[in-house]
Short mmCIF file of C-alpha atoms in Angstrom, two decimals:
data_model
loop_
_atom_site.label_atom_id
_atom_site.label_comp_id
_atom_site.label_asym_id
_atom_site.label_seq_id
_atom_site.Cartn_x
_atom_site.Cartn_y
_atom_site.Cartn_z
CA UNK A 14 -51.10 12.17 28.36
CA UNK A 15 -47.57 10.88 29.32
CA UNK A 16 -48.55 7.14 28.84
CA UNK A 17 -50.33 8.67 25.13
CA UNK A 18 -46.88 10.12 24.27
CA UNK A 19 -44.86 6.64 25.61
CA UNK A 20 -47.34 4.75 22.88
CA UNK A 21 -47.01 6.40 20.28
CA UNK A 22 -42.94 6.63 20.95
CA UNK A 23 -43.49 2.79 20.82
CA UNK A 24 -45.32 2.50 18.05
CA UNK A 25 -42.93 4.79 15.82
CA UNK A 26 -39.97 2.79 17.38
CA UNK A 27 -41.62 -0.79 15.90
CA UNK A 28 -42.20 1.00 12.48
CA UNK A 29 -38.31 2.21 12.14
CA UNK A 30 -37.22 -1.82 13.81
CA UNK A 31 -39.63 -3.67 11.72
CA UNK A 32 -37.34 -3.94 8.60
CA UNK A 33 -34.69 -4.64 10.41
CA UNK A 34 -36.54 -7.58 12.35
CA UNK A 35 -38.08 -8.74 8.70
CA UNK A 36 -34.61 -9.04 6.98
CA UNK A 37 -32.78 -10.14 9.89
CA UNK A 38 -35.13 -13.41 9.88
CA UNK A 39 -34.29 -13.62 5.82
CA UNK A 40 -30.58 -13.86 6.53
CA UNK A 41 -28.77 -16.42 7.75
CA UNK A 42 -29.15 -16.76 11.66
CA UNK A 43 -25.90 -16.00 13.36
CA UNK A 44 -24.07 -19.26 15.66
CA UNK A 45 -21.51 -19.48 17.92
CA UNK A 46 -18.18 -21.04 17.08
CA UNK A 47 -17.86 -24.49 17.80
CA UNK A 48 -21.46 -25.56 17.24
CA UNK A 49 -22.28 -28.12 15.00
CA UNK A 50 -23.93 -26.14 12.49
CA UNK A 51 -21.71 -23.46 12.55
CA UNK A 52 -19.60 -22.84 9.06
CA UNK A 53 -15.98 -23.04 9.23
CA UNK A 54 -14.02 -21.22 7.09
CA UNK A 55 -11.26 -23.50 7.87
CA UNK A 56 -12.78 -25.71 5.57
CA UNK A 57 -11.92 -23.35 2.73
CA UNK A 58 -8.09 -23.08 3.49
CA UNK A 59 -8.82 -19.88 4.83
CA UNK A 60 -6.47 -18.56 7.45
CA UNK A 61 -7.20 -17.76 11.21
CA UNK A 62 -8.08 -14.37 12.46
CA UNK A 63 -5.42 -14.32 14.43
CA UNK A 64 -2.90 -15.15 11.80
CA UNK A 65 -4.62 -12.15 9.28
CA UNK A 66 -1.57 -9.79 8.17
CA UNK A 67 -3.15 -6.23 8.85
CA UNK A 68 0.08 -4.54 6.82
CA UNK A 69 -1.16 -5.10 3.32
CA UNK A 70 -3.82 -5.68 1.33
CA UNK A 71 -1.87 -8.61 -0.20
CA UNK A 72 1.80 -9.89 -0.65
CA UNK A 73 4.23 -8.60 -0.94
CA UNK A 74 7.12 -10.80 0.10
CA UNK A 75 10.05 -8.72 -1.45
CA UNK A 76 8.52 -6.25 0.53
CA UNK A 77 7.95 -8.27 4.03
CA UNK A 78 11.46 -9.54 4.10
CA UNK A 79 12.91 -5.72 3.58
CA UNK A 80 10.80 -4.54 6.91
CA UNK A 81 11.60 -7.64 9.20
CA UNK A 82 15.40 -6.47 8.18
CA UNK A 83 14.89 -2.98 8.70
CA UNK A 84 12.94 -3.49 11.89
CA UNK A 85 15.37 -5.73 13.61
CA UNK A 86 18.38 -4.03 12.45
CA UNK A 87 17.24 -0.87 12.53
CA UNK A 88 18.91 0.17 9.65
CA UNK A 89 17.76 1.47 6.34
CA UNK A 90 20.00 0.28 3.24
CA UNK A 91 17.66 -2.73 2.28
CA UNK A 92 14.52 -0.63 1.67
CA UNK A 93 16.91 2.14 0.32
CA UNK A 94 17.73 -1.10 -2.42
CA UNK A 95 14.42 -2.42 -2.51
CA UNK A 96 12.85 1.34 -3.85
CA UNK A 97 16.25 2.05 -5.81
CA UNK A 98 15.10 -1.07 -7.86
CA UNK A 99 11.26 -0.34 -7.98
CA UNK A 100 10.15 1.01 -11.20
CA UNK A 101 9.21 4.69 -10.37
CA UNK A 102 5.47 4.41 -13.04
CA UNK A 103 3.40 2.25 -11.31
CA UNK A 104 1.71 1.22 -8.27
CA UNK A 105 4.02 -0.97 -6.34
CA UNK A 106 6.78 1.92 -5.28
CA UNK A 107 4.02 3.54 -4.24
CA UNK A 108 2.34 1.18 -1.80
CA UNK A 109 5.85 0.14 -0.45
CA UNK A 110 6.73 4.11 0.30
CA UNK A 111 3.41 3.72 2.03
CA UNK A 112 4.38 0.68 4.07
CA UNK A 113 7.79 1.91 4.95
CA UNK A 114 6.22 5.35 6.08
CA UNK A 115 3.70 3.09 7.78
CA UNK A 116 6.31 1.13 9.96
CA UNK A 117 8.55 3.77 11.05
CA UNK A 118 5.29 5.86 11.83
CA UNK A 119 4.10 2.87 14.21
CA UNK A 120 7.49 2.23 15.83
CA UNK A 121 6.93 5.99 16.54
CA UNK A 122 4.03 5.49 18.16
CA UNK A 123 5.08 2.45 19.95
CA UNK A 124 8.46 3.71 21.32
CA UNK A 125 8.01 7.22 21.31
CA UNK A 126 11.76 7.69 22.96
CA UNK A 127 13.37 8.89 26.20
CA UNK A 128 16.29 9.26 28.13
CA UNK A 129 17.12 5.25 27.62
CA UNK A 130 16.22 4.77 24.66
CA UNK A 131 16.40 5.98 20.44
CA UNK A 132 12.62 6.92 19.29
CA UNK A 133 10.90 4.35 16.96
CA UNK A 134 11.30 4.31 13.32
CA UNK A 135 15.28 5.96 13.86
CA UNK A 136 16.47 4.22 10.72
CA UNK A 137 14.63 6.41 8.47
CA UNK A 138 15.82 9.88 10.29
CA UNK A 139 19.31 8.30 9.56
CA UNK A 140 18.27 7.32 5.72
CA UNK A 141 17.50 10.93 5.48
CA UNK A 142 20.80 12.40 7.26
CA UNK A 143 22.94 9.94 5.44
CA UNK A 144 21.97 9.96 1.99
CA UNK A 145 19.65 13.23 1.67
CA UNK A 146 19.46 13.19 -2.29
CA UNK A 147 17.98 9.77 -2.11
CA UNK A 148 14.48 9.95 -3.72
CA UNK A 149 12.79 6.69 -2.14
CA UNK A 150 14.18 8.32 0.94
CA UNK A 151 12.90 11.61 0.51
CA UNK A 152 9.35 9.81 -0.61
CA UNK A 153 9.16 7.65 2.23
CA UNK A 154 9.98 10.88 4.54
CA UNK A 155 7.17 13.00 3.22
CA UNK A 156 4.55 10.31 3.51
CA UNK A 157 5.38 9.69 7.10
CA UNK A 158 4.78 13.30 7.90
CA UNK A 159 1.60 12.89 6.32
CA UNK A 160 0.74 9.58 8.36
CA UNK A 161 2.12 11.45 11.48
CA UNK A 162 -0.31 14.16 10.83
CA UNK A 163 -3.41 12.36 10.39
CA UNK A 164 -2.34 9.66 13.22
CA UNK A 165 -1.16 12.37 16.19
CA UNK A 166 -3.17 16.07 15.20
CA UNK A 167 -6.49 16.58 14.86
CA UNK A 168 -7.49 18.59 11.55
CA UNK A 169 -7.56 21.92 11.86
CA UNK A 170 -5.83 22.27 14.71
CA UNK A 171 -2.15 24.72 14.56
CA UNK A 172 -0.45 21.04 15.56
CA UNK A 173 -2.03 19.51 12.62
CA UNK A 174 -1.25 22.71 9.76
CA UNK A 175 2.24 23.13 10.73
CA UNK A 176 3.36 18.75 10.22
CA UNK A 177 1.45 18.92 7.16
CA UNK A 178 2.70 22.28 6.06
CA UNK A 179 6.33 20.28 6.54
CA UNK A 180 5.10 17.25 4.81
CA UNK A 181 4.30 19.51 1.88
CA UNK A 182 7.57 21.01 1.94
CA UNK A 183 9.40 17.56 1.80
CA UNK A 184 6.72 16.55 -1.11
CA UNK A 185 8.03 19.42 -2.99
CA UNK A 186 12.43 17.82 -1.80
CA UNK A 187 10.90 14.66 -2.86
CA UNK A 188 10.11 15.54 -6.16
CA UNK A 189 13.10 17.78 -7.45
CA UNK A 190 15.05 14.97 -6.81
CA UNK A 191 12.95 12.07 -8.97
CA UNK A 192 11.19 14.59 -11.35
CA UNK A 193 9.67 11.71 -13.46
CA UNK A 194 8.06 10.22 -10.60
CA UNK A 195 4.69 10.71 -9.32
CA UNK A 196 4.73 9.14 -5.81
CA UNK A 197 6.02 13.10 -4.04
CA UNK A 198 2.63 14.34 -5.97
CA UNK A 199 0.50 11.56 -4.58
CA UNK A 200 1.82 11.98 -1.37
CA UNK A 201 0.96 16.02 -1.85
CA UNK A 202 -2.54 14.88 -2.43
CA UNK A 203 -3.36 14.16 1.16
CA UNK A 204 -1.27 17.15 2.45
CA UNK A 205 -4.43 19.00 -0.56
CA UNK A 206 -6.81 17.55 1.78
CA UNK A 207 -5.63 18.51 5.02
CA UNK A 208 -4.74 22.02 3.75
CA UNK A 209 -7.91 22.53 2.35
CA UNK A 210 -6.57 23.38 -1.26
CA UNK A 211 -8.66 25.42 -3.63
CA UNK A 212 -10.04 23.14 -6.12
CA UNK A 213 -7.72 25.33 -8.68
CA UNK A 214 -5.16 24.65 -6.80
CA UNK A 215 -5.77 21.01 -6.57
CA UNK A 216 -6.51 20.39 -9.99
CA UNK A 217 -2.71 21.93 -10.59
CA UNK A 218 -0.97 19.06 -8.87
CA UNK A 219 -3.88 16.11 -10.42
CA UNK A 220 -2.43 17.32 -13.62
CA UNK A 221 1.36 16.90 -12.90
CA UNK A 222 0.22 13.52 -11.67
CA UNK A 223 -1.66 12.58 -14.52
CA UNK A 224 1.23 13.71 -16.52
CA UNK A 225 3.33 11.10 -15.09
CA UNK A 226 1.09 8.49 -14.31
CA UNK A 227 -2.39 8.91 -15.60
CA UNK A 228 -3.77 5.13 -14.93
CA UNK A 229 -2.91 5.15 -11.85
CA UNK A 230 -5.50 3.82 -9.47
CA UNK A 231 -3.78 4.67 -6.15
CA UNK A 232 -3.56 8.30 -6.56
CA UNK A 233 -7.39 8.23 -8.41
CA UNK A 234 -8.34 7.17 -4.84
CA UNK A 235 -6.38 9.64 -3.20
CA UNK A 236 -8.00 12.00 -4.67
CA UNK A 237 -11.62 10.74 -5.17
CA UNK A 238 -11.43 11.97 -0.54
CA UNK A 239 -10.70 14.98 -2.14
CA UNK A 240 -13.58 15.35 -4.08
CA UNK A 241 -16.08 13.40 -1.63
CA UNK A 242 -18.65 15.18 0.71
CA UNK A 243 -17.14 14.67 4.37
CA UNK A 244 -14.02 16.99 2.45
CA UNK A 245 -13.87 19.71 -0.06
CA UNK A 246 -16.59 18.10 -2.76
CA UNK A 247 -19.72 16.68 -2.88
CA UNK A 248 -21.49 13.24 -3.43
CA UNK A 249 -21.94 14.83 -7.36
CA UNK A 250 -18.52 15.59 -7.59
CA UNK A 251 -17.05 12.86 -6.21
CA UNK A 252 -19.20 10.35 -8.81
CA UNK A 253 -18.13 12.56 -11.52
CA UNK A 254 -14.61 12.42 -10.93
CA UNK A 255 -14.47 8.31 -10.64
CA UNK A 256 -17.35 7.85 -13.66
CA UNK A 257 -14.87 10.00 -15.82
CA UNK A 258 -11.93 8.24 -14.74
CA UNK A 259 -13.49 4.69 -15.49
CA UNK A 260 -15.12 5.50 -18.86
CA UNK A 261 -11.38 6.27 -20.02
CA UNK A 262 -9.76 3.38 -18.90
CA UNK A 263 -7.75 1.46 -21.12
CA UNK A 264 -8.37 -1.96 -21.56
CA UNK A 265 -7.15 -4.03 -18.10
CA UNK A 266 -6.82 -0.76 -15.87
CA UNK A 267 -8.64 -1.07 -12.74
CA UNK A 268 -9.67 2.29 -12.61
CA UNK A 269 -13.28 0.81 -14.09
CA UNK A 270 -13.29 0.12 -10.27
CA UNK A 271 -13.30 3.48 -8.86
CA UNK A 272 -17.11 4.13 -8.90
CA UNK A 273 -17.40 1.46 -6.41
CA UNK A 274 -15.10 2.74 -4.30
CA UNK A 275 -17.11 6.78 -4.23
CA UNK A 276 -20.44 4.41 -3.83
CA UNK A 277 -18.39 3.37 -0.41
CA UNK A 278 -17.31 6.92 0.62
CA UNK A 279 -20.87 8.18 0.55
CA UNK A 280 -22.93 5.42 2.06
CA UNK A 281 -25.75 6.53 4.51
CA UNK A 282 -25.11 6.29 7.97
CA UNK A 283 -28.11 4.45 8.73
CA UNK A 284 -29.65 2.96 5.97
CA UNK A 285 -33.52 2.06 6.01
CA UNK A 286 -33.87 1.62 2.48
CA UNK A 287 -34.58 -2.40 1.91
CA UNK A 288 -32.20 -3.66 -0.95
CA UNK A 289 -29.57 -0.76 -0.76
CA UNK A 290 -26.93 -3.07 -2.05
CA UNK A 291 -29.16 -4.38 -4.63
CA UNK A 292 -29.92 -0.78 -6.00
CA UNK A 293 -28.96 0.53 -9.78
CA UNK A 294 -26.08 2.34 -8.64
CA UNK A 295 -24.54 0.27 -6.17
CA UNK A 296 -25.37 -2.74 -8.48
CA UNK A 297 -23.77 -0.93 -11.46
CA UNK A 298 -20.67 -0.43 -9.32
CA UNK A 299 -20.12 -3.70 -8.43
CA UNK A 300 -20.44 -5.17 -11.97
CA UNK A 301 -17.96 -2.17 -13.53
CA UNK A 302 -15.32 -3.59 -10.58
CA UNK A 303 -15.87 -7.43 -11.49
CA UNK A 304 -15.17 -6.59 -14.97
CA UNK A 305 -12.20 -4.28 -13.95
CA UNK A 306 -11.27 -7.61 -12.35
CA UNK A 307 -11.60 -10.02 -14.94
CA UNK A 308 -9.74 -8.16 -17.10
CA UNK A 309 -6.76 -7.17 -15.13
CA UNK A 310 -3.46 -8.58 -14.81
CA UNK A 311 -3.11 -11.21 -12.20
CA UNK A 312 -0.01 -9.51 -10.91
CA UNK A 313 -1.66 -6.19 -10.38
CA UNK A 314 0.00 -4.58 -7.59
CA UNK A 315 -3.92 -3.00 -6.80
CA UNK A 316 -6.07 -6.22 -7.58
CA UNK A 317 -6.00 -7.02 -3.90
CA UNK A 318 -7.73 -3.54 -3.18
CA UNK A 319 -10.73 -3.87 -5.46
CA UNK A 320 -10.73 -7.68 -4.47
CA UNK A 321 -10.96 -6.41 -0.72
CA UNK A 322 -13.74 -3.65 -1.64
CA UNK A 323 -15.92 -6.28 -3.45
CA UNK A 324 -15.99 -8.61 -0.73
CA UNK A 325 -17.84 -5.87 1.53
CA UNK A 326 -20.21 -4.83 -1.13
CA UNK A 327 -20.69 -8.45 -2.31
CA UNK A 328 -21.47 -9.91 1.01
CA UNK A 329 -23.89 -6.60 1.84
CA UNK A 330 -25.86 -7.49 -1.49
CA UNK A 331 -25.95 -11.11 -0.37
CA UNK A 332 -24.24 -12.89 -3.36
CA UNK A 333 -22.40 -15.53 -1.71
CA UNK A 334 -20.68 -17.38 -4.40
CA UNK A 335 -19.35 -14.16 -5.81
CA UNK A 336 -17.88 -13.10 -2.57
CA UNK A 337 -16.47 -16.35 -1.82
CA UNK A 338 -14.43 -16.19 -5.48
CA UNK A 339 -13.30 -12.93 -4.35
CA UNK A 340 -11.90 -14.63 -0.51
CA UNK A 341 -10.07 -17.03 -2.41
CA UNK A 342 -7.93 -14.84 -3.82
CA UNK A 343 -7.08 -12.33 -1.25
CA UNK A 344 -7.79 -14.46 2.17
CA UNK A 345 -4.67 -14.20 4.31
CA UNK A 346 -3.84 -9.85 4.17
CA UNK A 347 -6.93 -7.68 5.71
CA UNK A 348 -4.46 -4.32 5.29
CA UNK A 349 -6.91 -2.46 2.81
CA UNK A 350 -10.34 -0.60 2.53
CA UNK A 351 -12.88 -1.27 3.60
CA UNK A 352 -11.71 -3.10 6.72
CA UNK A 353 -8.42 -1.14 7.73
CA UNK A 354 -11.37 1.71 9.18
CA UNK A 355 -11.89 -0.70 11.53
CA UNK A 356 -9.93 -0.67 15.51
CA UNK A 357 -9.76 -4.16 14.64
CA UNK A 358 -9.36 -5.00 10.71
CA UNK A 359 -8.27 -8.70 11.46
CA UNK A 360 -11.93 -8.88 13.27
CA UNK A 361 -13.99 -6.92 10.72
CA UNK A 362 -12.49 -9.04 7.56
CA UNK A 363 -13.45 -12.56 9.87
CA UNK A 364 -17.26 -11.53 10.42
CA UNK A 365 -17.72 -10.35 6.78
CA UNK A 366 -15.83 -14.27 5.32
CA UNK A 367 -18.17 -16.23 8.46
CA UNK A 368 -21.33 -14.31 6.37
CA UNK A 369 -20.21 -15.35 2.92
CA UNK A 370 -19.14 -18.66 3.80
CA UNK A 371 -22.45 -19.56 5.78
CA UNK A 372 -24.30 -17.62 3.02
CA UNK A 373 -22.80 -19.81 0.59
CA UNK A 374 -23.20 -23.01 2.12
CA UNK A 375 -27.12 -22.05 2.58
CA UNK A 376 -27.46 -22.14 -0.67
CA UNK A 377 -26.08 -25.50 -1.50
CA UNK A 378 -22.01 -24.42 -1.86
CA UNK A 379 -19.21 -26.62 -0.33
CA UNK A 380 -15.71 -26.33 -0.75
CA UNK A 381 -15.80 -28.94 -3.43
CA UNK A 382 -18.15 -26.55 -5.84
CA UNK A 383 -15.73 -23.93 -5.28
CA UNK A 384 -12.61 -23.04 -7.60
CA UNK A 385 -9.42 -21.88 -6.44
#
């Protein structure tokens, strides 16, 4: 009866494998480095993995030369300057309060301090202490609390409630001093999802954001976790909120993008299904963020983030030559969705550009067929 039951096991094991066996022999058979018929992405001017900036998602170099002064000096008045002169509407002073918040949260964690030495990140505790009515300072403040939170507690825990309960606090210092800008109210959207807000609640800080800024695709993604499943919506809600958002788009917004991006926050653990990638709705994803492409400014400080998110879907739904168009542009930064999940995002970005570049070669591309 055992050796029945071992059989059978066997046989249901080779029914659930079978697809996987079938499509792994359609695809493109995996080589090592370094043998002849392995493709190169050197070829392409792309960059080695080793040399992939994990910071952003791409440059910034205002931006990079502030931190390398910051870091080495450890002090603060150049990125005080540097958000002083960043337009408050917008997505750039955003994403630079989130890379400043970023490096004094990982100095943090890489020097968290002693009896010989200052703590990491010091020269934004002393951007705080020495000018406390500074907005950017105030902004950059609360969103490290937030990062701190998610980075050092684990949700739900007294540790985690009572940073983000502080980070919310600062949000609210943050924003009496810059009341036209929406950056404290973004920032409050992540302490929303820690907290658990009610979705009244919740919907009471969207609108001051939208209020202030109500194209603006970085805080439509901080809330679309919000509204997702794994939080406090559902798959329904979460497609709602990012169809809606995309059907009023103005002409050149990205936000015709953010579909694709609440396809990505609900994708099946283990998927069976043959052709996921080529279904209706991850299909009609894809094309609404190629258009949002297309039509957006080149100097979009969030064109690099839908670029980034293609590139995964593109490569899963095996269209080569489309994902390769997409590399070209953003090849070099790795420090955005889908890869920053990743323990290694440098990694996870080279295995996904090896697939498109062999996939694209397989079907007759070269670097010569392929514009930059």
């Amino acid at each position: 009866m055992e050796i029945l039951w071992v059989l059978m096991a066997l046989v249901m094991l080779g029914f659930v494998l079978l697809p996987f066996l079938r499509r792994r022999r359609g695809t493109i058979e995996q080589v090592p480095p370094g043998h002849p018929d392995a493709a190169d992405p050197a070829t392409y001017g792309f960059v080695r993995e080793e040399e992939l900036d994990i910071r952003m998602p791409g440059p910034d170099q205002d931006l990079l030369d502030v931190l390398d002064v910051v870091q080495r000096t450890q002090d603060h008045r150049a990125a005080q300057q540097l958000l002083a002169g960043t337009e408050a509407r917008g997505e750039l002073r955003w994403q630079r309060v989130q890379a400043f918040a970023g490096a004094a949260s990982l100095e943090l964690r890489q020097r968290p301090g002693g009896a010989a030495e200052a703590p990491g990140g010091q020269w934004l505790r002393v951007w705080r202490m020495e000018a406390p009515k500074d907005a950017g300072g105030a902004a950059v403040h609360a969103e490290f609390l937030v990062q701190q939170a998610w980075r050092t507690a684990t949700p739900g825990t007294d540790e985690f409630r009572i940073i983000m309960e502080e980070a919310r606090t600062a949000c609210g210092e943050a924003a009496l001093l810059a009341p036209g800008d929406p950056v404290p109210y973004i920032v409050e959207l992540s302490v929303a999802r820690g907290l658990a807000y009610s979705q009244k609640e919740f919907e009471q800080l969207w609108l001051k954001i939208l209020d202030r800024d109500p194209d603006h695709l970085g805080a439509h993604l901080a809330a679309l976790h919000y509204w997702c499943a794994k939080w406090h919506g559902s798959r329904e809600l979460a497609y709602a909120f990012a169809e809606a958002a995309a059907a009023r788009a103005p002409r050149g917004s990205l936000l015709a993008a953010l579909p694709l991006f609440a396809v990505f926050e609900h994708l099946p653990e283990v998927n069976l299904v043959s052709g996921f990638y080529r279904s209706e709705v991850v299909t009609k994803a894809i094309h609404g963020a190629l258009h949002a492409v297309h039509a957006a400014r080149p100097d979009d400080p969030m064109l690099a983030h839908v670029r980034h998110m293609l590139v995964f879907f593109l490569v899963r739904a095996e269209r080569w030559a489309e994902a390769m168009h997409q590399l070209v542009h953003i090849d070099g930064h790795v420090g955005a969705l889908p890869w920053t999940l990743s323990a290694d995002p440098a990694g996870e970005f080279a295995v996904y550009r090896a697939l498109a570049v062999a996939g694209f070669e397989a079907n007759g591309g070269s670097p010569a067929s392929l514009p930059h």
